[in-house]
Tab-separated table of C-alpha atoms and ligand atoms in Angstrom:
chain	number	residue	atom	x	y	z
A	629	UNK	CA	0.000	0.000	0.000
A	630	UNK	CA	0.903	3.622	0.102
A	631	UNK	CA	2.382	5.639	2.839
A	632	UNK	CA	1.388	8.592	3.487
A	633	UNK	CA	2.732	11.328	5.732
A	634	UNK	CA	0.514	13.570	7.980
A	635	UNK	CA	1.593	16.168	10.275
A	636	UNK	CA	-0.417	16.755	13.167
A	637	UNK	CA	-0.053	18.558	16.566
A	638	UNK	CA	-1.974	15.630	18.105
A	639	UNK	CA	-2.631	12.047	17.206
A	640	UNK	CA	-5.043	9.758	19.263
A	641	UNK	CA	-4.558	5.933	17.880
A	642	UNK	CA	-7.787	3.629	18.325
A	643	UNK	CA	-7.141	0.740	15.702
A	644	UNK	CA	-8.674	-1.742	18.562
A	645	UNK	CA	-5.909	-3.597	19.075
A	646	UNK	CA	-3.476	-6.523	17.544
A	647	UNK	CA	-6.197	-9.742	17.903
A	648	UNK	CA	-6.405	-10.300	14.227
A	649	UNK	CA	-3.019	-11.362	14.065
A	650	UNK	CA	-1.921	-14.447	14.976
A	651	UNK	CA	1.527	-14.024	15.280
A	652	UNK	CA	1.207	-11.153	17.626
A	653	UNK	CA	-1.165	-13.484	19.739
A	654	UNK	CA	1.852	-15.804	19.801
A	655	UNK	CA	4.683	-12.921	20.639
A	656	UNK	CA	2.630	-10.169	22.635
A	657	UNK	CA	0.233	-12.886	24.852
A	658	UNK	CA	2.402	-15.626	24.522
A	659	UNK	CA	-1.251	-18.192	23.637
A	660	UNK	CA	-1.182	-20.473	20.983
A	661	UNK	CA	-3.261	-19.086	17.935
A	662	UNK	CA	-4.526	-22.426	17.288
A	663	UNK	CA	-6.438	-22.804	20.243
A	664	UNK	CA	-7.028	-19.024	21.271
A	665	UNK	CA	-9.073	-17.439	17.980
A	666	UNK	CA	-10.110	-14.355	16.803
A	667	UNK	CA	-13.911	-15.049	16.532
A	668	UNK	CA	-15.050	-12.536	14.577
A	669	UNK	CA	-11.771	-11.238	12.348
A	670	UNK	CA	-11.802	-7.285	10.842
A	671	UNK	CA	-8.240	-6.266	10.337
A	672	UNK	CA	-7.197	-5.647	13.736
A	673	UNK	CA	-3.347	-5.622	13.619
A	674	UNK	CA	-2.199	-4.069	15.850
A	675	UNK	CA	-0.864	-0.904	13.966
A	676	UNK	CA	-1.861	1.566	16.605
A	677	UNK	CA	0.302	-0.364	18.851
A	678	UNK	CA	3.701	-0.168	16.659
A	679	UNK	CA	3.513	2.977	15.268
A	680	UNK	CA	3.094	4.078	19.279
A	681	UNK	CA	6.167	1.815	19.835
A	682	UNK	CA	8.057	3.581	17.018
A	683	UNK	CA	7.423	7.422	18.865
A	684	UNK	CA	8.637	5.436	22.402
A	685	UNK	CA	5.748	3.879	24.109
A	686	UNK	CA	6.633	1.334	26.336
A	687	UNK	CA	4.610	-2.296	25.300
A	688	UNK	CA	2.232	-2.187	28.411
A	689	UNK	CA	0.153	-5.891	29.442
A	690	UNK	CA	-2.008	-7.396	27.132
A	691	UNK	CA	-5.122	-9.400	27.488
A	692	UNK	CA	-8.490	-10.395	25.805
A	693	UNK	CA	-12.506	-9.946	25.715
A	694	UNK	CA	-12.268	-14.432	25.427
A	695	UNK	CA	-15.187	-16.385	25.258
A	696	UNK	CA	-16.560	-20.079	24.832
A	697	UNK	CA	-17.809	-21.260	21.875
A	698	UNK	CA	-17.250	-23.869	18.863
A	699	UNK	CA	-16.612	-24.283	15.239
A	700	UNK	CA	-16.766	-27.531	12.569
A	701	UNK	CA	-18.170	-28.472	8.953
A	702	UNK	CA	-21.924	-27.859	8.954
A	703	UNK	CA	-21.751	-25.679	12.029
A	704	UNK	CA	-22.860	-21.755	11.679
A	705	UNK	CA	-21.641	-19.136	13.949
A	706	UNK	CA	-24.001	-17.823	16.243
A	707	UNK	CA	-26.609	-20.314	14.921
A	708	UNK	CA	-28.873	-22.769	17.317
A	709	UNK	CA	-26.033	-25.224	17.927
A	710	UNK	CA	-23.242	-22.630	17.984
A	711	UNK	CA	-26.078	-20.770	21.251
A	712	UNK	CA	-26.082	-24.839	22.068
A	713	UNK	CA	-21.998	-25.128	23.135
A	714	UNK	CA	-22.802	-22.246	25.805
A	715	UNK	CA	-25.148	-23.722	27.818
A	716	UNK	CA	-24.864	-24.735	31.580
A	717	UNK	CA	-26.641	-28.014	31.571
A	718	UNK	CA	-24.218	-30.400	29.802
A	719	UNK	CA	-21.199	-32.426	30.934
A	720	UNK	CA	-18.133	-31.093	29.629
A	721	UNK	CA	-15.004	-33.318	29.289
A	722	UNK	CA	-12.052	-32.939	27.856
A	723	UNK	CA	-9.735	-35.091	25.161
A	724	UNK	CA	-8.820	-37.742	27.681
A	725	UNK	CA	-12.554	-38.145	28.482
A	726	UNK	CA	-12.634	-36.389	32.176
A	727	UNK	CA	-14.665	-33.642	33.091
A	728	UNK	CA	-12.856	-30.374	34.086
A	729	UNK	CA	-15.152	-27.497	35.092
A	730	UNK	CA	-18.358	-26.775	36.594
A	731	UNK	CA	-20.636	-26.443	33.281
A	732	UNK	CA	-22.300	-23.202	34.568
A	733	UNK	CA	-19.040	-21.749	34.109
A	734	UNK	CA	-20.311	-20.691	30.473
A	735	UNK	CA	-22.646	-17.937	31.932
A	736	UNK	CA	-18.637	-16.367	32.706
A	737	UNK	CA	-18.251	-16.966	28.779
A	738	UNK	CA	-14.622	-15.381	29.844
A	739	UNK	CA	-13.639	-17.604	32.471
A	740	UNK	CA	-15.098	-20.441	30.347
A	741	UNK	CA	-13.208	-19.470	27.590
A	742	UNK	CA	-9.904	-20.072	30.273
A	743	UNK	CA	-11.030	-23.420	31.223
A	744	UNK	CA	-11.237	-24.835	28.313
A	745	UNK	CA	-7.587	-23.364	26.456
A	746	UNK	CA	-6.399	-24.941	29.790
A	747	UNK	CA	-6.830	-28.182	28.903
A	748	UNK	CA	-4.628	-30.469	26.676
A	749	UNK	CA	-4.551	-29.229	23.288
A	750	UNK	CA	-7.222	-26.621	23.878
A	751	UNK	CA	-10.499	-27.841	23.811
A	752	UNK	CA	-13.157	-30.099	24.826
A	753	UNK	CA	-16.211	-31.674	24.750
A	754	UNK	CA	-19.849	-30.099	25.718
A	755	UNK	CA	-22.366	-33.426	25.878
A	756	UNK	CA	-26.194	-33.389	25.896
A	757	UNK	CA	-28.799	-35.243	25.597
A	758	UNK	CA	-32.194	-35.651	23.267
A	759	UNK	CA	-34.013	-34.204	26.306
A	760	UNK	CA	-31.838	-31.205	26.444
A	761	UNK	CA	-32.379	-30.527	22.956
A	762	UNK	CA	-36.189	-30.465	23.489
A	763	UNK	CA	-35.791	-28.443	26.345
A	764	UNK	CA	-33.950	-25.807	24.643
A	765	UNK	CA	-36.742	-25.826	21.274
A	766	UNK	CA	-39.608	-25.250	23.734
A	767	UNK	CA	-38.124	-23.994	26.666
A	768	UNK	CA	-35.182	-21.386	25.490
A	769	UNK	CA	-31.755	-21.244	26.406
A	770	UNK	CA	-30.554	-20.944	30.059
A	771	UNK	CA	-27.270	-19.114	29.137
A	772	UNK	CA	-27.837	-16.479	25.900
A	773	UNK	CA	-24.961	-14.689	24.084
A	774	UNK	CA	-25.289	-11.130	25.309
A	775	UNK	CA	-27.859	-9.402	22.848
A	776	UNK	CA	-27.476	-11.569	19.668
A	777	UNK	CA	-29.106	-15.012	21.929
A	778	UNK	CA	-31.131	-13.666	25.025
A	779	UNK	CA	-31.539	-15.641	27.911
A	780	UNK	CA	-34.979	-17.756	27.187
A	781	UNK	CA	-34.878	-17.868	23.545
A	782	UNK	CA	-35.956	-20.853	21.893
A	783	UNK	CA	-33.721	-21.981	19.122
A	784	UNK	CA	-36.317	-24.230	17.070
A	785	UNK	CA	-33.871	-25.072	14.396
A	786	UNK	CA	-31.708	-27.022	16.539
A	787	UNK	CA	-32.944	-30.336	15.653
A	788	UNK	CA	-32.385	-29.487	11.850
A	789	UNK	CA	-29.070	-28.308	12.878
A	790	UNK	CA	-28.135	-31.422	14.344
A	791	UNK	CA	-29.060	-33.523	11.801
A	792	UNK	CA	-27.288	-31.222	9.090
A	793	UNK	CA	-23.986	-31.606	11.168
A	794	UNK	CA	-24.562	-35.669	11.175
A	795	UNK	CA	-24.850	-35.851	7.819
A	796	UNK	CA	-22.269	-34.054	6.793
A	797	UNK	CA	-19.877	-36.196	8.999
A	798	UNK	CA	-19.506	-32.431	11.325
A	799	UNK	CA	-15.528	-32.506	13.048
A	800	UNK	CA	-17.162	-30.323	15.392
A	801	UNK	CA	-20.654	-32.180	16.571
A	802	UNK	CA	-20.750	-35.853	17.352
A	803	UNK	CA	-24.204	-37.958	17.944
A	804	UNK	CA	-24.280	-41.929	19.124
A	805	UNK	CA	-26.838	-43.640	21.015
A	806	UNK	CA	-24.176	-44.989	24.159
A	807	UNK	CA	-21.792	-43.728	25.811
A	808	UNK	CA	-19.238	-46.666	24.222
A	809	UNK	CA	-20.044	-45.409	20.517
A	810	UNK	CA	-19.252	-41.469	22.214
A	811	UNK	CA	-16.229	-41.820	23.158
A	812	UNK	CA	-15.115	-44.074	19.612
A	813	UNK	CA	-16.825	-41.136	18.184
A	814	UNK	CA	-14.831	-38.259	20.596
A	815	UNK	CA	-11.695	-40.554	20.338
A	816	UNK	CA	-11.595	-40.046	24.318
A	817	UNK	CA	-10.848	-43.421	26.547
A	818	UNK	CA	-14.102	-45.337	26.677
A	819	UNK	CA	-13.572	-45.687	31.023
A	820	UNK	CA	-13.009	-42.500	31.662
A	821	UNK	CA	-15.715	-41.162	29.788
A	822	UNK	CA	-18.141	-43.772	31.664
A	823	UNK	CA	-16.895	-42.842	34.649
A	824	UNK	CA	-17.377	-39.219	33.529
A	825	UNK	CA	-20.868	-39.704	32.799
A	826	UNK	CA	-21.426	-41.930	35.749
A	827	UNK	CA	-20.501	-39.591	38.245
A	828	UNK	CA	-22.648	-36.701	36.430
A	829	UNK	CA	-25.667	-38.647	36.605
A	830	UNK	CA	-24.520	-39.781	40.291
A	831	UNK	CA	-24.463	-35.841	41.079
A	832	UNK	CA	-27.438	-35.383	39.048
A	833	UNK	CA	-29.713	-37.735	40.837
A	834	UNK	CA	-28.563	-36.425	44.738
A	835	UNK	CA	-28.963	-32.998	43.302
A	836	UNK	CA	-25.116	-32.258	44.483
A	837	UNK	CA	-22.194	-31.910	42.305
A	838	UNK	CA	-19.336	-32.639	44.859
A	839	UNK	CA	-16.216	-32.668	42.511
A	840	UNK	CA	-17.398	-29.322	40.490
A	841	UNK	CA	-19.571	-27.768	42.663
A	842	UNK	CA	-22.194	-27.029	39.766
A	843	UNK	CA	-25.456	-25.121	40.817
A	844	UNK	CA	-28.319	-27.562	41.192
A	845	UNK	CA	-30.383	-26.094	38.796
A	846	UNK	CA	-28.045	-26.890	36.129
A	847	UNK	CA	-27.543	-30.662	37.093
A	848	UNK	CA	-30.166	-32.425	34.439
A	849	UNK	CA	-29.101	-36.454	33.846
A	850	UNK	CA	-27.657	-37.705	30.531
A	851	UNK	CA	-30.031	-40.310	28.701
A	852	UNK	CA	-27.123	-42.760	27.693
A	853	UNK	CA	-29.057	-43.814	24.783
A	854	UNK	CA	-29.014	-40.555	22.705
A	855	UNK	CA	-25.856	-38.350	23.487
A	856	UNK	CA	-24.742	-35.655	21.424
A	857	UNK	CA	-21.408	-33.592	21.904
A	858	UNK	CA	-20.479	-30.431	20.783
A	859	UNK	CA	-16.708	-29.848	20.268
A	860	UNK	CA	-15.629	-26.580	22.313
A	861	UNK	CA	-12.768	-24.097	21.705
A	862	UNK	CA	-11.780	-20.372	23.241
A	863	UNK	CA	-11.929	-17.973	21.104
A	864	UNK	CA	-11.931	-13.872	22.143
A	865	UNK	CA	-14.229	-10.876	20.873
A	866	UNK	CA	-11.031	-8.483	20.835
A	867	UNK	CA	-7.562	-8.374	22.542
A	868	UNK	CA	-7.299	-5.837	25.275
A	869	UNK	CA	-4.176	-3.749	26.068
A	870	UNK	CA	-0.899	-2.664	24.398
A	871	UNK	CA	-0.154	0.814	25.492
A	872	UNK	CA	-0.189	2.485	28.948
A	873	UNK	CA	-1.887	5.469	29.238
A	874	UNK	CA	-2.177	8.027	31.968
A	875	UNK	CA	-5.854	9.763	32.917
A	876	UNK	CA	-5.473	12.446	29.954
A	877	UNK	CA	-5.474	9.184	27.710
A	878	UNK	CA	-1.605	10.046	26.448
A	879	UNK	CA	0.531	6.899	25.795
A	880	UNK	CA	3.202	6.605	27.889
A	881	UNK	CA	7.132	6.044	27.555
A	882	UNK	CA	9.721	3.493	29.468
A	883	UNK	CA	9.641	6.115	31.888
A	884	UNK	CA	5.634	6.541	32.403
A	885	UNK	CA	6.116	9.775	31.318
A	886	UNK	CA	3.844	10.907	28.327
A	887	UNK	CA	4.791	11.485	24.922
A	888	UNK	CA	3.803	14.957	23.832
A	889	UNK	CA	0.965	14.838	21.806
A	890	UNK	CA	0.453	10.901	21.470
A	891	UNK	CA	-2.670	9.603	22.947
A	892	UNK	CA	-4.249	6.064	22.922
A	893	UNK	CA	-8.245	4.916	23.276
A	894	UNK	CA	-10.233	1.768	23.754
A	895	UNK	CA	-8.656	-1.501	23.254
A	896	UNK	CA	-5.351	-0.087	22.935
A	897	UNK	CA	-5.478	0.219	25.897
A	898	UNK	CA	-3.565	-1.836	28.849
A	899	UNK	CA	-4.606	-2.378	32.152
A	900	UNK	CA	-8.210	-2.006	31.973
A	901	UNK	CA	-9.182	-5.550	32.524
A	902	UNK	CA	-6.532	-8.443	34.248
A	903	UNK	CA	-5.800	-11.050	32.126
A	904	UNK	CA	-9.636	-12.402	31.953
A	905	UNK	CA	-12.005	-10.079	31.108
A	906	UNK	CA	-14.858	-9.076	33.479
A	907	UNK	CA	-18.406	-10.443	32.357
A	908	UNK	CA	-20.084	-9.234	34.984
A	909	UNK	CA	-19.502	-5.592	34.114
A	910	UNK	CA	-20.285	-6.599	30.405
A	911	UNK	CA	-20.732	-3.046	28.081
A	912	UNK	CA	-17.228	-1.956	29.307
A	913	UNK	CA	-15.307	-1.963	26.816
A	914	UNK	CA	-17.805	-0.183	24.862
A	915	UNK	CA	-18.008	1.984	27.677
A	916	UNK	CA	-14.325	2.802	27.475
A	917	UNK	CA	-13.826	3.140	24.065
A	918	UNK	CA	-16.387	5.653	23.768
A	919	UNK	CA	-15.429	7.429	27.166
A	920	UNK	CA	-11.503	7.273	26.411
A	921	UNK	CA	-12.203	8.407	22.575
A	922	UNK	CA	-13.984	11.821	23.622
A	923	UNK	CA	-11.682	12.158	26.693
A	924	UNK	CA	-8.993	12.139	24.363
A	925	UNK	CA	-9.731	14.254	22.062
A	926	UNK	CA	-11.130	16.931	24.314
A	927	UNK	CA	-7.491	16.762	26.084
A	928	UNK	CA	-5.756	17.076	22.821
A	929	UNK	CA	-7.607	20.065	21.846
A	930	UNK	CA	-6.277	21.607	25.087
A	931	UNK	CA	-2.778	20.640	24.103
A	932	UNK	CA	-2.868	22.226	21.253
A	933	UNK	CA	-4.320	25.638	22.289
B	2039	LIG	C1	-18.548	-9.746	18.269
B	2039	LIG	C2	-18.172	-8.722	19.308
B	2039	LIG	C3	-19.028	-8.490	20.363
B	2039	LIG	C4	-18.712	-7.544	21.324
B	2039	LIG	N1	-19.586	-7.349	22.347
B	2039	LIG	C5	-19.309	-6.426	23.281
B	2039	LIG	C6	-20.220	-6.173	24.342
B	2039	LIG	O1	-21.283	-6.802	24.437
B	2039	LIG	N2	-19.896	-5.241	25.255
B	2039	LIG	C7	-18.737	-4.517	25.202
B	2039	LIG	O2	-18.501	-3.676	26.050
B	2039	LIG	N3	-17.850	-4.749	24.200
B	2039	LIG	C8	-18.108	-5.668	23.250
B	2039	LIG	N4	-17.206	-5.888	22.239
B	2039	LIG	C9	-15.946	-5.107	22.253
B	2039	LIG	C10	-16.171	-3.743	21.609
B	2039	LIG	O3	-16.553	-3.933	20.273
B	2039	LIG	C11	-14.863	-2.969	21.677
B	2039	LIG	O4	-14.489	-2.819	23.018
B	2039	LIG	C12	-14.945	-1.587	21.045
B	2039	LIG	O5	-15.470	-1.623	19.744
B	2039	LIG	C13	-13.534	-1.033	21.009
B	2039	LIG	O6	-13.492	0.192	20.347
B	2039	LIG	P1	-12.137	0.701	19.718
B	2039	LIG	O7	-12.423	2.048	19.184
B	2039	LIG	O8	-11.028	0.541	20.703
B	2039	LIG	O9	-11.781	-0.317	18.545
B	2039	LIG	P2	-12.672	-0.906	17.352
B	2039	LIG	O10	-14.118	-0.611	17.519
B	2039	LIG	O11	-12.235	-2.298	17.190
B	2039	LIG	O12	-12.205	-0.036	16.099
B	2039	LIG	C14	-10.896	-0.106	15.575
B	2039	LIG	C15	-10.976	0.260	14.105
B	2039	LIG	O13	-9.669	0.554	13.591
B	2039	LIG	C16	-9.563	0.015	12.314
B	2039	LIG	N5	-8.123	-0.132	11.980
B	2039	LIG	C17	-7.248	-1.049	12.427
B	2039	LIG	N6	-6.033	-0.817	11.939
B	2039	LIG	C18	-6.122	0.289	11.170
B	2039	LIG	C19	-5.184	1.035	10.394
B	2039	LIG	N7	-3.886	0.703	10.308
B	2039	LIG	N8	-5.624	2.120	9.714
B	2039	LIG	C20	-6.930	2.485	9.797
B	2039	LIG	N9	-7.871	1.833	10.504
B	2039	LIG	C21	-7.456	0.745	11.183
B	2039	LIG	C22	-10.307	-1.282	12.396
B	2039	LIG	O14	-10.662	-1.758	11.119
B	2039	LIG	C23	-11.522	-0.860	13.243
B	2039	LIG	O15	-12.546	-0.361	12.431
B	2039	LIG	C24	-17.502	-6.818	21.252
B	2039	LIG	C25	-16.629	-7.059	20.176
B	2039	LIG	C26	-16.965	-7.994	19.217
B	2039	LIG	C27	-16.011	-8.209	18.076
């Protein structure tokens, strides 16, 4: 492309971060890009972040907006199974076949998100049953995705879903009618997945989940005879942090000291969240972006009076 050169008493950098490329991922947050994925990919390379570099801003911390979720042939994003891998209600396990998190974990979609990159390889295994699936066509969804899946919607084409990701042989959604033929099916040791499921249903049927603490609510048996499994994978909305700032929203040097007429906003940002992002004070980082953009600018215009 071209380069062009623009002089300006004041330049406020908002390019929303570096989590569209994967080898920053890799460098800056030390995750592996396979298993820690853009979900939604617009460009973001992190160009506000090295040009800010190149003036003498010291590389601040670094962290994400992450969240559950899953991917595979015949699977659409943010379609009725997609809503399906963040719900509460299943048994998750992982690739050797053991469960490793208390399922309600996905209404944190952040901290769910962590749990599952944790485990070997990166992902896991969200397993329902053909009761589930009927709860969740006439009933609605316990856990929604923000605005886009409300809590209590019904997603009625989840049945066709399912058996558009069976027949097209789906790397990402698995069906059998025993737990045996899931875990040939997961490729995850046939005893530990029984004893996975065995202990779920244990839990399920005293209404107390004493390895994972789930809430009772969520703790609904597995029919052995009609399983289904979604794969799941952490993925983030954005990445979160690159340059430190000071409360006038000017990027900082080695020295925390700011560098005249260099300001950052949004999800350039570092420090705002810790390394998981907060979903309990979800609309934040909107919050900030728009905050720290007008803040910004409205100090930069008194710089350059
Ligand atoms: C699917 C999704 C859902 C989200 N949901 C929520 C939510 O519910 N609540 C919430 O608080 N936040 C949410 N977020 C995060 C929110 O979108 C961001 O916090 C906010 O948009 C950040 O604003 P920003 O100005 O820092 O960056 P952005 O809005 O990301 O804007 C950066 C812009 O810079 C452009 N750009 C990059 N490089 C260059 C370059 N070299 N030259 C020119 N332009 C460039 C990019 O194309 C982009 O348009 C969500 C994000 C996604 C992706």
């Amino acid at each position: 492309g071209n380069t062009y050169t623009i002089s300006a008493k004041a330049v406020i950098l908002a390019t929303g971060g570096f989590g569209d490329d994967p080898q920053k991922v890799k460098d800056w947050a030390h995750r592996d890009p396979e298993g820690w994925k853009s979900s939604v990919p617009i460009g973001k390379t992190g160009d506000g972040i090295i040009m800010a570099t190149k003036a003498g801003a010291a590389m601040g911390n670094v962290s994400f907006v992450q969240h559950l979720g899953t991917e595979g042939k015949g699977i659409k994003f943010l379609g009725n199974l997609y809503a399906t891998s963040w719900q509460p209600s299943a048994l998750w396990v992982n690739c050797d076949g053991n469960r490793f998190s208390n399922e309600d974990v996905a209404f944190s979609f952040a901290q769910a998100a962590n749990a599952i990159y944790e485990q070997p390889h990166h992902y896991g295994w969200s397993i329902f049953d053909d009761s589930q699936v009927k709860y969740i066509m006439e009933k609605g969804v316990d856990s929604g995705i923000g605005v886009l899946v409300p809590v209590g919607q019904k997603l009625p084409n989840l049945q066709k879903e399912i058996d558009e990701a069976v027949a097209v042989k789906s790397d990402g959604f698995k069906a059998a009618d025993s737990v045996a033929q899931l875990a040939k099916e997961l490729s995850v040791p046939e005893a530990n997945l029984q004893k996975a499921v065995d202990q779920y249903n244990k839990a399920c049927e005293v209404g107390y989940d004493g390895e994972y603490y789930k809430e009772k609510a969520y703790l609904r048996p597995l029919n052995t005879k009609k399983l289904y499994a979604i794969k799941l994978k952490a993925y983030f909305f954005s990445s979160y942090g690159g340059l430190n700032t000071n409360r006038k929203h000017q990027v900082l040097d080695k020295n925390k000291k700011p560098i005249k007429g260099l300001y950052a906003t949004g999800l350039e940002v570092s420090d705002m969240v810790g390394p998981t992002y907060s979903t309990w004070s979800s609309g934040h980082a909107f919050g900030f972006a728009s905050y720290s953009g007008r803040h910004a600018a409205l100090n930069a215009i008194e710089e350059m009076k």
